[in-house]
Amino acid sequence: MNVRTILKTAAPVMPVLTIDNPALAAPLADALAAGGMRVAEITLRTPGAIESIAAMRKAVPELLVGAGTVLTPEMMLAVKRAGGQFAVSPGFTEILADAAIEYQMPLLPGVVTAGEIQTAIERGYKDLKFFPAESAGGVTLLASYASVFRDICFCPTGGIKPGNMNDYLALKNVMCVGGSWVAPRKLIEAKDWQGITNLVASAQSTNCH
Ligand code: 3PG
């Protein structure tokens, strides 16, 4: 599956999840699916992240499960072995681009600057994460890129919430936004599955072009 298809499937929101306890991954996957979520990104920022990816895939096979915060080829390989279906990295590096080819792993790399975007384009990328969206220049910067990088599709992530998501989604070069607000770490820890389902359903009901 290519990254464009993954972003289209996620639209309007790609949930960015940080899971401390892998035992909670399966019920979390159920809660996401109940709210209409079809894609999830698990950040590799906790010791149980890889185990959580495997658990979510097993619990809800129709959910597309990828990994975020993928910084090295070794992390990408671990994601692949756990059944992860895509990788997201905060920045773009040639080493990670090579690893994505070697492991046949769809990669959504992060960019901010025009130079980073050009480097990614030179490697054949058309779908990029814009990170950290709000602190890097937000909607204004992304809008500036629309006329220059006409074929590039962005998934802005970082600081996006219900209050500003529509401003991003209104841009013609934005396919979906990423964010942790749909399944906050605190609600996961509290096992508030209904609360998460409600947040997800609310986010998924947003209109997207
Ligand atoms: C992250 O860095 O965790 C992701 O970009 C999500 O950011 P957010 O918590 O601001 O949504």
Tab-separated table of N, CA, C and O and ligand atoms in Angstrom, residues 16-18 41 43 45 69 129 131-133 156-161 178-181, ligand 1:
chain	number	residue	atom	x	y	z
A	16	VAL	N	-2.240	9.989	16.530
A	16	VAL	CA	-0.870	9.728	16.965
A	16	VAL	C	-0.950	9.247	18.413
A	16	VAL	O	-1.324	9.999	19.302
A	17	LEU	N	-0.617	7.969	18.602
A	17	LEU	CA	-0.854	7.330	19.898
A	17	LEU	C	0.449	7.013	20.619
A	17	LEU	O	1.394	6.510	20.010
A	18	THR	N	0.473	7.290	21.896
A	18	THR	CA	1.595	6.875	22.720
A	18	THR	C	1.040	5.941	23.790
A	18	THR	O	0.203	6.333	24.604
A	41	GLU	N	-1.287	5.565	14.174
A	41	GLU	CA	0.176	5.669	14.249
A	41	GLU	C	0.583	5.556	15.714
A	41	GLU	O	0.153	6.339	16.545
A	43	THR	N	3.541	5.831	18.344
A	43	THR	CA	4.892	6.392	18.450
A	43	THR	C	5.827	5.403	19.149
A	43	THR	O	5.429	4.720	20.105
A	45	ARG	N	7.978	5.668	21.348
A	45	ARG	CA	8.542	6.467	22.440
A	45	ARG	C	8.386	5.785	23.778
A	45	ARG	O	8.712	6.354	24.822
A	69	THR	N	7.719	8.255	15.068
A	69	THR	CA	9.023	8.456	15.728
A	69	THR	C	10.026	7.377	15.306
A	69	THR	O	10.832	6.917	16.121
A	129	LYS	N	5.064	14.459	5.855
A	129	LYS	CA	4.527	14.986	7.108
A	129	LYS	C	5.112	16.384	7.295
A	129	LYS	O	6.296	16.610	7.030
A	131	PHE	N	6.075	18.755	10.027
A	131	PHE	CA	6.243	18.626	11.475
A	131	PHE	C	7.418	19.478	11.958
A	131	PHE	O	8.480	19.474	11.308
A	132	PRO	N	7.292	20.141	13.092
A	132	PRO	CA	6.103	20.300	13.947
A	132	PRO	C	5.248	21.455	13.437
A	132	PRO	O	5.668	22.602	13.464
A	133	ALA	N	4.067	21.128	13.005
A	133	ALA	CA	3.259	22.039	12.186
A	133	ALA	C	3.059	23.420	12.806
A	133	ALA	O	3.387	24.431	12.189
A	156	PRO	N	0.101	17.577	8.064
A	156	PRO	CA	0.651	18.372	9.151
A	156	PRO	C	0.361	17.741	10.506
A	156	PRO	O	-0.735	17.201	10.722
A	157	THR	N	1.337	17.782	11.374
A	157	THR	CA	1.215	17.159	12.697
A	157	THR	C	2.008	17.995	13.700
A	157	THR	O	3.093	18.485	13.375
A	158	GLY	N	1.467	18.089	14.901
A	158	GLY	CA	2.171	18.833	15.956
A	158	GLY	C	1.410	20.098	16.304
A	158	GLY	O	1.435	21.065	15.548
A	159	GLY	N	0.689	20.035	17.424
A	159	GLY	CA	-0.056	21.213	17.864
A	159	GLY	C	-1.408	21.373	17.196
A	159	GLY	O	-2.027	22.437	17.287
A	160	ILE	N	-1.864	20.320	16.521
A	160	ILE	CA	-3.164	20.419	15.844
A	160	ILE	C	-4.261	19.847	16.745
A	160	ILE	O	-4.094	18.789	17.359
A	161	LYS	N	-5.342	20.596	16.810
A	161	LYS	CA	-6.455	20.268	17.709
A	161	LYS	C	-7.763	20.574	16.973
A	161	LYS	O	-7.730	21.138	15.875
A	178	GLY	N	-2.437	15.063	11.528
A	178	GLY	CA	-2.125	14.097	12.579
A	178	GLY	C	-2.278	14.752	13.931
A	178	GLY	O	-2.077	15.967	14.059
A	179	GLY	N	-2.632	13.960	14.926
A	179	GLY	CA	-2.745	14.560	16.250
A	179	GLY	C	-2.985	13.533	17.338
A	179	GLY	O	-3.509	12.449	17.081
A	180	SER	N	-2.562	13.917	18.521
A	180	SER	CA	-2.725	13.004	19.669
A	180	SER	C	-4.026	13.263	20.411
A	180	SER	O	-4.400	12.472	21.276
A	181	TRP	N	-4.706	14.366	20.079
A	181	TRP	CA	-5.867	14.724	20.892
A	181	TRP	C	-7.011	13.715	20.780
A	181	TRP	O	-7.844	13.620	21.674
B	1	3PG	C1	3.847	14.246	18.383
B	1	3PG	O1	4.914	14.797	18.253
B	1	3PG	O2	3.537	13.581	19.367
B	1	3PG	C2	2.886	14.329	17.278
B	1	3PG	O3	3.342	15.197	16.311
B	1	3PG	C3	1.552	14.750	17.768
B	1	3PG	O4	1.633	16.020	18.250
B	1	3PG	P1	0.435	16.575	19.132
B	1	3PG	O5	0.520	15.909	20.472
B	1	3PG	O6	0.717	18.069	19.231
B	1	3PG	O7	-0.846	16.270	18.424
